[in-house]
mmCIF file of C-alpha atoms and ligand atoms in Angstrom:
data_model
loop_
_atom_site.group_PDB
_atom_site.id
_atom_site.type_symbol
_atom_site.label_atom_id
_atom_site.label_comp_id
_atom_site.label_asym_id
_atom_site.label_seq_id
_atom_site.Cartn_x
_atom_site.Cartn_y
_atom_site.Cartn_z
ATOM 1 C CA ASP J 693 60.225 -33.933 44.787
ATOM 2 C CA VAL J 694 57.191 -34.125 42.595
ATOM 3 C CA SER J 695 54.582 -31.418 42.764
ATOM 4 C CA VAL J 696 51.289 -31.787 40.967
ATOM 5 C CA LYS J 697 48.285 -29.611 40.426
ATOM 6 C CA ILE J 698 44.905 -31.291 40.184
ATOM 7 C CA PRO J 699 42.110 -28.986 39.056
ATOM 8 C CA LEU J 700 38.894 -29.344 41.053
ATOM 9 C CA GLY J 701 35.595 -29.807 39.242
ATOM 10 C CA ALA J 702 37.380 -31.559 36.384
ATOM 11 C CA LEU J 703 38.266 -35.012 35.060
ATOM 12 C CA THR J 704 41.989 -35.627 35.473
ATOM 13 C CA ALA J 705 43.700 -38.664 33.969
ATOM 14 C CA ILE J 706 46.986 -39.864 35.441
ATOM 15 C CA THR J 707 48.860 -41.564 32.623
ATOM 16 C CA GLY J 708 52.215 -43.185 32.032
ATOM 17 C CA VAL J 709 53.812 -46.525 31.292
ATOM 18 C CA SER J 710 53.666 -49.338 33.824
ATOM 19 C CA GLY J 711 55.859 -48.568 36.825
ATOM 20 C CA SER J 712 56.033 -44.837 36.078
ATOM 21 C CA GLY J 713 54.582 -43.934 39.480
ATOM 22 C CA LYS J 714 50.857 -43.543 38.757
ATOM 23 C CA THR J 715 49.817 -45.718 41.682
ATOM 24 C CA SER J 716 52.268 -44.034 44.059
ATOM 25 C CA LEU J 717 51.051 -40.601 43.087
ATOM 26 C CA VAL J 718 47.377 -41.423 43.523
ATOM 27 C CA HIS J 719 47.309 -43.972 46.342
ATOM 28 C CA HIS J 720 50.332 -42.861 48.355
ATOM 29 C CA ALA J 721 50.077 -39.119 47.839
ATOM 30 C CA VAL J 722 46.747 -37.728 46.633
ATOM 31 C CA VAL J 723 44.398 -40.039 48.556
ATOM 32 C CA PRO J 724 46.186 -39.887 51.959
ATOM 33 C CA PHE J 725 46.665 -36.142 51.541
ATOM 34 C CA VAL J 726 42.979 -35.495 50.921
ATOM 35 C CA ARG J 727 41.889 -38.011 53.558
ATOM 36 C CA GLU J 728 44.056 -36.381 56.192
ATOM 37 C CA LYS J 729 42.778 -32.955 55.212
ATOM 38 C CA LEU J 730 39.189 -34.140 55.422
ATOM 39 C CA THR J 731 39.718 -35.784 58.802
ATOM 40 C CA ARG J 732 41.316 -32.655 60.145
ATOM 41 C CA SER J 733 38.707 -30.313 58.709
ATOM 42 C CA ALA J 734 35.927 -32.594 59.995
ATOM 43 C CA SER J 735 37.373 -32.463 63.497
ATOM 44 C CA GLU J 736 37.568 -28.702 63.218
ATOM 45 C CA GLY J 737 33.988 -28.671 62.068
ATOM 46 C CA GLU J 738 34.572 -27.162 58.670
ATOM 47 C CA ARG J 739 34.911 -28.334 55.124
ATOM 48 C CA LEU J 740 38.043 -28.519 53.083
ATOM 49 C CA HIS J 741 38.317 -25.362 51.027
ATOM 50 C CA ASP J 742 41.819 -25.437 49.673
ATOM 51 C CA LEU J 743 44.256 -28.170 48.942
ATOM 52 C CA GLU J 744 47.626 -26.750 49.869
ATOM 53 C CA SER J 745 51.094 -28.088 49.442
ATOM 54 C CA GLY J 746 52.420 -30.357 52.117
ATOM 55 C CA PRO J 747 54.702 -33.331 52.651
ATOM 56 C CA MET J 748 53.073 -36.756 52.464
ATOM 57 C CA LYS J 749 53.105 -38.970 55.502
ATOM 58 C CA ARG J 750 53.591 -42.243 53.692
ATOM 59 C CA SER J 751 55.882 -41.008 50.949
ATOM 60 C CA PRO J 752 57.758 -38.003 52.324
ATOM 61 C CA SER J 753 59.699 -37.467 49.108
ATOM 62 C CA LEU J 754 56.536 -36.711 47.244
ATOM 63 C CA ALA J 755 55.145 -33.266 47.852
ATOM 64 C CA LEU J 756 51.675 -32.641 46.574
ATOM 65 C CA ARG J 757 50.266 -29.341 45.678
ATOM 66 C CA ALA J 758 46.708 -29.144 44.533
ATOM 67 C CA SER J 759 44.934 -25.900 43.968
ATOM 68 C CA ALA J 760 41.274 -25.195 44.381
ATOM 69 C CA GLU J 761 39.969 -23.687 41.196
ATOM 70 C CA SER J 762 36.236 -24.018 41.240
ATOM 71 C CA ASP J 763 34.975 -25.510 44.462
ATOM 72 C CA PHE J 764 35.969 -27.325 47.617
ATOM 73 C CA ILE J 765 36.087 -31.017 48.427
ATOM 74 C CA ALA J 766 33.985 -32.388 51.252
ATOM 75 C CA ARG J 767 34.145 -36.131 50.547
ATOM 76 C CA LEU J 768 36.544 -38.685 49.137
ATOM 77 C CA VAL J 769 35.174 -41.773 47.381
ATOM 78 C CA GLU J 770 37.298 -44.513 45.841
ATOM 79 C CA VAL J 771 35.284 -46.475 43.285
ATOM 80 C CA THR J 772 36.304 -49.986 42.249
ATOM 81 C CA GLN J 773 34.888 -52.882 40.240
ATOM 82 C CA SER J 774 34.461 -54.944 43.428
ATOM 83 C CA PRO J 775 30.979 -56.430 44.085
ATOM 84 C CA LEU J 776 28.227 -54.308 45.681
ATOM 85 C CA GLY J 777 27.974 -56.814 48.482
ATOM 86 C CA ARG J 778 29.194 -60.225 49.447
ATOM 87 C CA THR J 779 25.821 -61.952 49.627
ATOM 88 C CA PRO J 780 23.190 -62.669 46.959
ATOM 89 C CA ALA J 781 20.840 -60.498 49.062
ATOM 90 C CA SER J 782 22.567 -57.282 47.957
ATOM 91 C CA ASN J 783 21.168 -55.787 44.781
ATOM 92 C CA PRO J 784 21.027 -52.461 42.912
ATOM 93 C CA ALA J 785 17.813 -51.466 44.722
ATOM 94 C CA THR J 786 19.270 -51.922 48.202
ATOM 95 C CA TYR J 787 22.674 -50.501 47.256
ATOM 96 C CA SER J 788 21.241 -47.313 45.756
ATOM 97 C CA GLY J 789 18.857 -46.855 48.690
ATOM 98 C CA VAL J 790 15.848 -46.797 46.365
ATOM 99 C CA TRP J 791 14.406 -49.875 48.075
ATOM 100 C CA ASP J 792 14.064 -47.949 51.352
ATOM 101 C CA GLU J 793 11.839 -45.479 49.517
ATOM 102 C CA VAL J 794 9.804 -48.265 47.896
ATOM 103 C CA CYS J 795 9.294 -49.830 51.346
ATOM 104 C CA LYS J 796 7.996 -46.531 52.742
ATOM 105 C CA LEU J 797 5.608 -46.294 49.830
ATOM 106 C CA PHE J 798 4.251 -49.810 50.379
ATOM 107 C CA ALA J 799 3.724 -48.984 54.059
ATOM 108 C CA GLN J 800 1.511 -46.071 53.018
ATOM 109 C CA MET J 801 -0.862 -48.282 51.023
ATOM 110 C CA ARG J 802 -4.330 -48.720 52.475
ATOM 111 C CA ASP J 803 -3.840 -52.491 52.813
ATOM 112 C CA SER J 804 -0.695 -51.902 54.878
ATOM 113 C CA LYS J 805 -2.409 -49.434 57.178
ATOM 114 C CA LEU J 806 -5.339 -51.803 57.743
ATOM 115 C CA ARG J 807 -2.943 -54.594 58.716
ATOM 116 C CA GLY J 808 -0.510 -52.418 60.633
ATOM 117 C CA PHE J 809 2.385 -53.194 58.233
ATOM 118 C CA ARG J 810 5.383 -50.890 58.571
ATOM 119 C CA ALA J 811 8.048 -50.073 55.988
ATOM 120 C CA SER J 812 10.513 -52.519 57.576
ATOM 121 C CA ARG J 813 8.185 -55.399 56.716
ATOM 122 C CA PHE J 814 9.045 -54.983 53.018
ATOM 123 C CA LYS J 815 12.815 -55.167 53.484
ATOM 124 C CA PHE J 816 12.901 -58.895 52.633
ATOM 125 C CA ASN J 817 15.142 -59.657 55.599
ATOM 126 C CA SER J 818 12.588 -58.650 58.199
ATOM 127 C CA PRO J 819 11.286 -61.721 60.085
ATOM 128 C CA SER J 820 7.722 -60.390 59.988
ATOM 129 C CA GLY J 821 7.558 -59.914 56.246
ATOM 130 C CA ARG J 822 9.880 -62.448 54.706
ATOM 131 C CA CYS J 823 9.365 -66.016 53.578
ATOM 132 C CA GLU J 824 10.666 -68.042 56.505
ATOM 133 C CA ALA J 825 11.546 -71.081 54.398
ATOM 134 C CA CYS J 826 14.348 -69.169 52.636
ATOM 135 C CA ARG J 827 14.690 -66.322 55.165
ATOM 136 C CA GLY J 828 13.893 -63.803 52.452
ATOM 137 C CA ARG J 829 16.634 -64.912 50.077
ATOM 138 C CA GLY J 830 14.295 -66.334 47.453
ATOM 139 C CA VAL J 831 16.681 -69.257 47.010
ATOM 140 C CA GLN J 832 17.654 -72.248 49.069
ATOM 141 C CA ARG J 833 21.084 -73.759 49.331
ATOM 142 C CA VAL J 834 21.391 -77.409 48.400
ATOM 143 C CA ARG J 835 24.464 -79.131 49.780
ATOM 144 C CA LEU J 836 26.008 -81.708 47.490
ATOM 145 C CA GLN J 837 28.721 -84.128 48.413
ATOM 146 C CA LEU J 838 32.050 -83.428 46.695
ATOM 147 C CA LEU J 839 30.486 -80.649 44.618
ATOM 148 C CA PRO J 840 29.996 -76.956 45.322
ATOM 149 C CA ASP J 841 26.638 -76.036 46.878
ATOM 150 C CA VAL J 842 23.933 -75.040 44.427
ATOM 151 C CA PHE J 843 21.099 -72.571 44.922
ATOM 152 C CA VAL J 844 17.566 -73.429 43.835
ATOM 153 C CA THR J 845 14.493 -71.201 43.767
ATOM 154 C CA CYS J 846 12.695 -71.449 47.108
ATOM 155 C CA PRO J 847 9.736 -73.839 46.627
ATOM 156 C CA THR J 848 7.670 -72.091 49.323
ATOM 157 C CA CYS J 849 7.672 -68.516 47.942
ATOM 158 C CA ARG J 850 8.807 -69.401 44.391
ATOM 159 C CA GLY J 851 11.488 -66.748 44.650
ATOM 160 C CA ASP J 852 9.150 -64.019 45.905
ATOM 161 C CA ARG J 853 11.141 -63.656 49.155
ATOM 162 C CA PHE J 854 8.083 -62.452 51.087
ATOM 163 C CA ASN J 855 5.358 -64.310 52.966
ATOM 164 C CA ALA J 856 1.785 -64.434 51.683
ATOM 165 C CA ALA J 857 0.509 -61.678 53.998
ATOM 166 C CA THR J 858 3.150 -59.208 52.807
ATOM 167 C CA LEU J 859 2.309 -59.982 49.189
ATOM 168 C CA GLN J 860 -1.289 -58.890 49.705
ATOM 169 C CA VAL J 861 -0.169 -55.269 49.570
ATOM 170 C CA ARG J 862 0.094 -53.872 46.063
ATOM 171 C CA PHE J 863 1.189 -50.617 44.451
ATOM 172 C CA HIS J 864 -0.303 -50.065 40.992
ATOM 173 C CA GLY J 865 -1.201 -53.755 41.032
ATOM 174 C CA LEU J 866 2.355 -54.869 41.823
ATOM 175 C CA THR J 867 3.544 -56.706 44.922
ATOM 176 C CA ALA J 868 6.945 -55.914 46.435
ATOM 177 C CA ALA J 869 8.195 -59.126 44.798
ATOM 178 C CA ASP J 870 6.907 -57.959 41.409
ATOM 179 C CA VAL J 871 8.773 -54.668 41.807
ATOM 180 C CA LEU J 872 12.033 -56.466 42.615
ATOM 181 C CA ARG J 873 11.658 -58.416 39.368
ATOM 182 C CA GLN J 874 11.171 -55.269 37.308
ATOM 183 C CA ARG J 875 13.834 -53.661 35.216
ATOM 184 C CA MET J 876 14.956 -50.194 36.282
ATOM 185 C CA ASP J 877 13.381 -48.639 33.174
ATOM 186 C CA GLU J 878 10.046 -50.457 33.715
ATOM 187 C CA ALA J 879 9.918 -49.420 37.359
ATOM 188 C CA TRP J 880 10.726 -45.838 36.392
ATOM 189 C CA GLU J 881 7.374 -45.653 34.593
ATOM 190 C CA VAL J 882 5.482 -47.281 37.484
ATOM 191 C CA PHE J 883 6.940 -44.860 40.044
ATOM 192 C CA ALA J 884 6.889 -41.792 37.793
ATOM 193 C CA ASN J 885 4.776 -39.888 40.333
ATOM 194 C CA VAL J 886 7.017 -40.722 43.285
ATOM 195 C CA PRO J 887 10.005 -38.382 42.850
ATOM 196 C CA ARG J 888 12.214 -39.983 45.533
ATOM 197 C CA VAL J 889 11.971 -43.317 43.723
ATOM 198 C CA ALA J 890 11.709 -42.126 40.126
ATOM 199 C CA GLY J 891 14.730 -39.830 40.446
ATOM 200 C CA VAL J 892 17.105 -42.690 41.231
ATOM 201 C CA LEU J 893 15.594 -44.979 38.585
ATOM 202 C CA LYS J 894 15.840 -42.208 36.005
ATOM 203 C CA THR J 895 19.555 -41.811 36.681
ATOM 204 C CA PHE J 896 20.144 -45.548 36.278
ATOM 205 C CA ARG J 897 18.195 -45.462 33.039
ATOM 206 C CA GLU J 898 20.147 -42.492 31.709
ATOM 207 C CA VAL J 899 23.515 -44.090 32.359
ATOM 208 C CA GLY J 900 22.572 -47.250 30.472
ATOM 209 C CA LEU J 901 21.661 -49.426 33.470
ATOM 210 C CA GLY J 902 17.914 -49.473 32.742
ATOM 211 C CA TYR J 903 18.137 -53.176 31.898
ATOM 212 C CA LEU J 904 19.158 -54.183 35.441
ATOM 213 C CA ARG J 905 16.430 -55.655 37.614
ATOM 214 C CA LEU J 906 15.927 -53.922 40.946
ATOM 215 C CA GLY J 907 16.369 -57.169 42.833
ATOM 216 C CA GLN J 908 19.135 -58.578 40.653
ATOM 217 C CA SER J 909 21.617 -60.314 42.913
ATOM 218 C CA ALA J 910 24.867 -58.379 43.268
ATOM 219 C CA THR J 911 26.760 -61.608 42.653
ATOM 220 C CA THR J 912 25.468 -61.710 39.046
ATOM 221 C CA LEU J 913 26.759 -58.245 38.127
ATOM 222 C CA SER J 914 30.021 -57.847 36.227
ATOM 223 C CA GLY J 915 32.777 -55.681 37.676
ATOM 224 C CA GLY J 916 31.969 -52.964 35.152
ATOM 225 C CA GLU J 917 28.280 -53.039 36.078
ATOM 226 C CA ALA J 918 29.035 -52.898 39.802
ATOM 227 C CA GLN J 919 31.268 -49.899 39.162
ATOM 228 C CA ARG J 920 28.532 -48.102 37.232
ATOM 229 C CA VAL J 921 25.891 -48.900 39.882
ATOM 230 C CA LYS J 922 28.163 -47.234 42.443
ATOM 231 C CA LEU J 923 28.710 -44.165 40.253
ATOM 232 C CA ALA J 924 25.011 -43.910 39.318
ATOM 233 C CA THR J 925 24.122 -44.094 43.014
ATOM 234 C CA GLU J 926 26.485 -41.200 43.689
ATOM 235 C CA LEU J 927 25.023 -39.269 40.776
ATOM 236 C CA SER J 928 21.465 -39.791 42.031
ATOM 237 C CA ARG J 929 22.179 -38.294 45.455
ATOM 238 C CA GLU J 930 20.442 -34.993 45.124
ATOM 239 C CA SER J 931 22.346 -32.739 47.463
ATOM 240 C CA SER J 932 25.643 -34.534 47.762
ATOM 241 C CA ALA J 933 28.622 -32.462 48.818
ATOM 242 C CA SER J 934 31.435 -31.802 46.390
ATOM 243 C CA THR J 935 33.289 -35.088 46.119
ATOM 244 C CA LEU J 936 36.657 -36.324 44.897
ATOM 245 C CA PHE J 937 36.203 -39.638 43.060
ATOM 246 C CA VAL J 938 39.296 -41.773 42.575
ATOM 247 C CA LEU J 939 39.271 -44.666 40.099
ATOM 248 C CA ASP J 940 42.214 -46.962 39.388
ATOM 249 C CA GLU J 941 42.132 -48.263 35.793
ATOM 250 C CA PRO J 942 38.313 -48.343 35.702
ATOM 251 C CA THR J 943 38.194 -49.531 32.068
ATOM 252 C CA THR J 944 39.982 -52.816 32.801
ATOM 253 C CA GLY J 945 38.053 -55.671 31.192
ATOM 254 C CA LEU J 946 35.320 -53.417 29.814
ATOM 255 C CA HIS J 947 33.663 -53.799 26.426
ATOM 256 C CA PRO J 948 34.105 -50.620 24.281
ATOM 257 C CA VAL J 949 30.414 -49.739 24.706
ATOM 258 C CA ASP J 950 30.822 -49.903 28.476
ATOM 259 C CA VAL J 951 33.910 -47.691 28.306
ATOM 260 C CA GLU J 952 31.735 -45.100 26.582
ATOM 261 C CA ARG J 953 29.054 -45.440 29.279
ATOM 262 C CA LEU J 954 31.624 -45.152 32.039
ATOM 263 C CA LEU J 955 33.091 -42.064 30.419
ATOM 264 C CA SER J 956 29.716 -40.354 30.148
ATOM 265 C CA LEU J 957 29.080 -41.143 33.838
ATOM 266 C CA LEU J 958 32.401 -39.581 34.797
ATOM 267 C CA ARG J 959 31.585 -36.515 32.681
ATOM 268 C CA ARG J 960 28.216 -36.186 34.428
ATOM 269 C CA LEU J 961 29.854 -36.331 37.850
ATOM 270 C CA VAL J 962 32.129 -33.493 36.753
ATOM 271 C CA SER J 963 29.147 -31.530 35.404
ATOM 272 C CA ALA J 964 27.539 -31.949 38.823
ATOM 273 C CA GLY J 965 30.543 -30.161 40.334
ATOM 274 C CA HIS J 966 32.576 -33.159 41.477
ATOM 275 C CA THR J 967 36.249 -33.882 40.857
ATOM 276 C CA VAL J 968 37.326 -37.126 39.206
ATOM 277 C CA VAL J 969 40.860 -38.540 39.155
ATOM 278 C CA VAL J 970 41.481 -41.703 37.130
ATOM 279 C CA ILE J 971 44.603 -43.760 36.633
ATOM 280 C CA GLU J 972 44.065 -44.704 33.024
ATOM 281 C CA HIS J 973 45.659 -46.163 29.925
ATOM 282 C CA HIS J 974 42.540 -46.204 27.729
ATOM 283 C CA LEU J 975 42.943 -43.606 24.984
ATOM 284 C CA ASP J 976 39.248 -42.689 24.807
ATOM 285 C CA VAL J 977 39.220 -41.761 28.472
ATOM 286 C CA ILE J 978 42.540 -39.922 28.228
ATOM 287 C CA ALA J 979 41.395 -37.960 25.167
ATOM 288 C CA HIS J 980 38.178 -36.901 26.932
ATOM 289 C CA ALA J 981 39.826 -35.835 30.179
ATOM 290 C CA ASP J 982 40.068 -32.149 31.063
ATOM 291 C CA TRP J 983 43.577 -32.468 32.421
ATOM 292 C CA LEU J 984 46.409 -34.958 32.013
ATOM 293 C CA ILE J 985 49.309 -35.719 34.292
ATOM 294 C CA ASP J 986 51.719 -37.927 32.356
ATOM 295 C CA LEU J 987 54.342 -39.671 34.465
ATOM 296 C CA GLY J 988 57.554 -41.248 33.282
ATOM 297 C CA PRO J 989 59.600 -41.017 31.239
ATOM 298 C CA ASP J 990 59.739 -44.806 31.683
ATOM 299 C CA GLY J 991 59.078 -47.398 34.348
ATOM 300 C CA GLY J 992 60.963 -48.238 37.529
ATOM 301 C CA SER J 993 63.985 -46.084 38.341
ATOM 302 C CA ARG J 994 63.346 -44.105 35.145
ATOM 303 C CA GLY J 995 59.856 -43.152 36.344
ATOM 304 C CA GLY J 996 58.413 -40.907 38.999
ATOM 305 C CA GLN J 997 58.718 -37.641 37.115
ATOM 306 C CA ILE J 998 56.044 -35.527 35.535
ATOM 307 C CA VAL J 999 56.695 -35.645 31.812
ATOM 308 C CA ALA J 1000 53.767 -33.503 30.772
ATOM 309 C CA GLU J 1001 50.678 -31.931 32.288
ATOM 310 C CA GLY J 1002 47.871 -29.906 30.835
ATOM 311 C CA SER J 1003 44.822 -30.387 28.645
ATOM 312 C CA PRO J 1004 45.001 -33.325 26.191
ATOM 313 C CA ALA J 1005 45.311 -30.821 23.323
ATOM 314 C CA ASP J 1006 48.203 -28.961 24.984
ATOM 315 C CA VAL J 1007 50.009 -32.157 25.959
ATOM 316 C CA THR J 1008 49.654 -33.451 22.401
ATOM 317 C CA ALA J 1009 50.791 -30.158 20.879
ATOM 318 C CA ARG J 1010 53.956 -30.120 22.998
ATOM 319 C CA GLY J 1011 54.638 -33.690 21.886
ATOM 320 C CA ILE J 1012 56.664 -34.718 24.931
ATOM 321 C CA GLY J 1013 56.237 -38.214 26.358
ATOM 322 C CA HIS J 1014 54.525 -41.472 25.393
ATOM 323 C CA THR J 1015 50.999 -40.219 25.986
ATOM 324 C CA ALA J 1016 51.519 -37.158 23.759
ATOM 325 C CA GLN J 1017 52.764 -39.447 20.998
ATOM 326 C CA VAL J 1018 49.886 -41.929 21.093
ATOM 327 C CA LEU J 1019 47.318 -39.136 21.400
ATOM 328 C CA GLY J 1020 48.922 -37.391 18.426
ATOM 329 C CA GLU J 1021 48.781 -40.554 16.324
ATOM 330 C CA ARG J 1022 45.172 -41.100 17.277
ATOM 331 C CA TRP J 1023 44.140 -37.573 16.318
ATOM 332 C CA ARG J 1024 46.063 -37.685 13.051
ATOM 333 C CA SER J 1025 44.231 -40.888 12.124
ATOM 334 C CA VAL J 1026 40.872 -39.304 12.988
ATOM 335 C CA VAL J 1027 41.698 -36.279 10.822
ATOM 336 C CA ASP J 1028 42.928 -38.496 7.954
ATOM 337 C CA GLY J 1029 39.769 -40.562 8.242
ATOM 338 C CA SER J 1030 37.539 -37.513 8.020
ATOM 339 C CA HIS J 1031 39.380 -36.389 4.868
ATOM 340 C CA LEU J 1032 38.925 -39.825 3.428
ATOM 341 C CA PHE J 1033 35.219 -40.036 4.098
ATOM 342 C CA GLY J 1034 34.287 -36.353 4.169
HETATM 343 ZN ZN1 LIG H 746 11.076 -68.484 50.180
#
């Protein structure tokens, strides 16, 4: 039996060589355990206060014990690099919910009230407000023989997505189409006096996503960007309940700068009182975690045991296991470097 302790309100990295049992621990033990607890506590009308020990349904040999140290968990969110949506119509503004707020704002404009326009008119898929030629997509599909379809800018609305009547309403001189073309950081200045909108845009800006356009098609975002949009959306929820975030190798394919951005997002979620569990091999993430659970000692039949657990400093100091060794080497090189240059 394996028993683990995952501190709440902290960033925990599950480490270990390939096949050491990281996936089993997280996806077959921690996630089902918490999900079952949440389902049960929801049906009993109360939140989950303590994670107790208990046998796992799907992997009965693995007993999980998690202790509540700082707070309770009320939600479970698994965050992946998968796209925000399957269609080009999904974008950061719709995903984060900020577009709903922008729509309400446009409906409050004098020109909307005079014409009887409601918020739904500005949701670019509403039949009353959208460009009918492209059904609010801003692009039209061109079918080619023997070749994949291509999308061209809609000649009727020139990519505006809305019909002419809808575009007569402006906020600070901008139409809804203009706002969708703005970058998050530009829009943040325009909506500075509208807290419900500015708050979300500010978060995106702070986590290094200020360059994204509000209406940027979800299909053009990289996996790393999609992942950060999801995390920034979570971070921007003002009164969100204490959440357990689970990420499986979130740094896969990321540029070093994006690893840094991801890490600072994870740290902010923890600062906001949430709990983050990552399966990770990236040393920067491991070194900045609050708690490590190193599995091993090797892969396959030689895996499935906890080799070391504790803070990165403690795990390194004890020197047991692969992760302790690579962390130790990394820190020695940092210290040597500072002697060299300091
Ligand atoms: Zn159109």
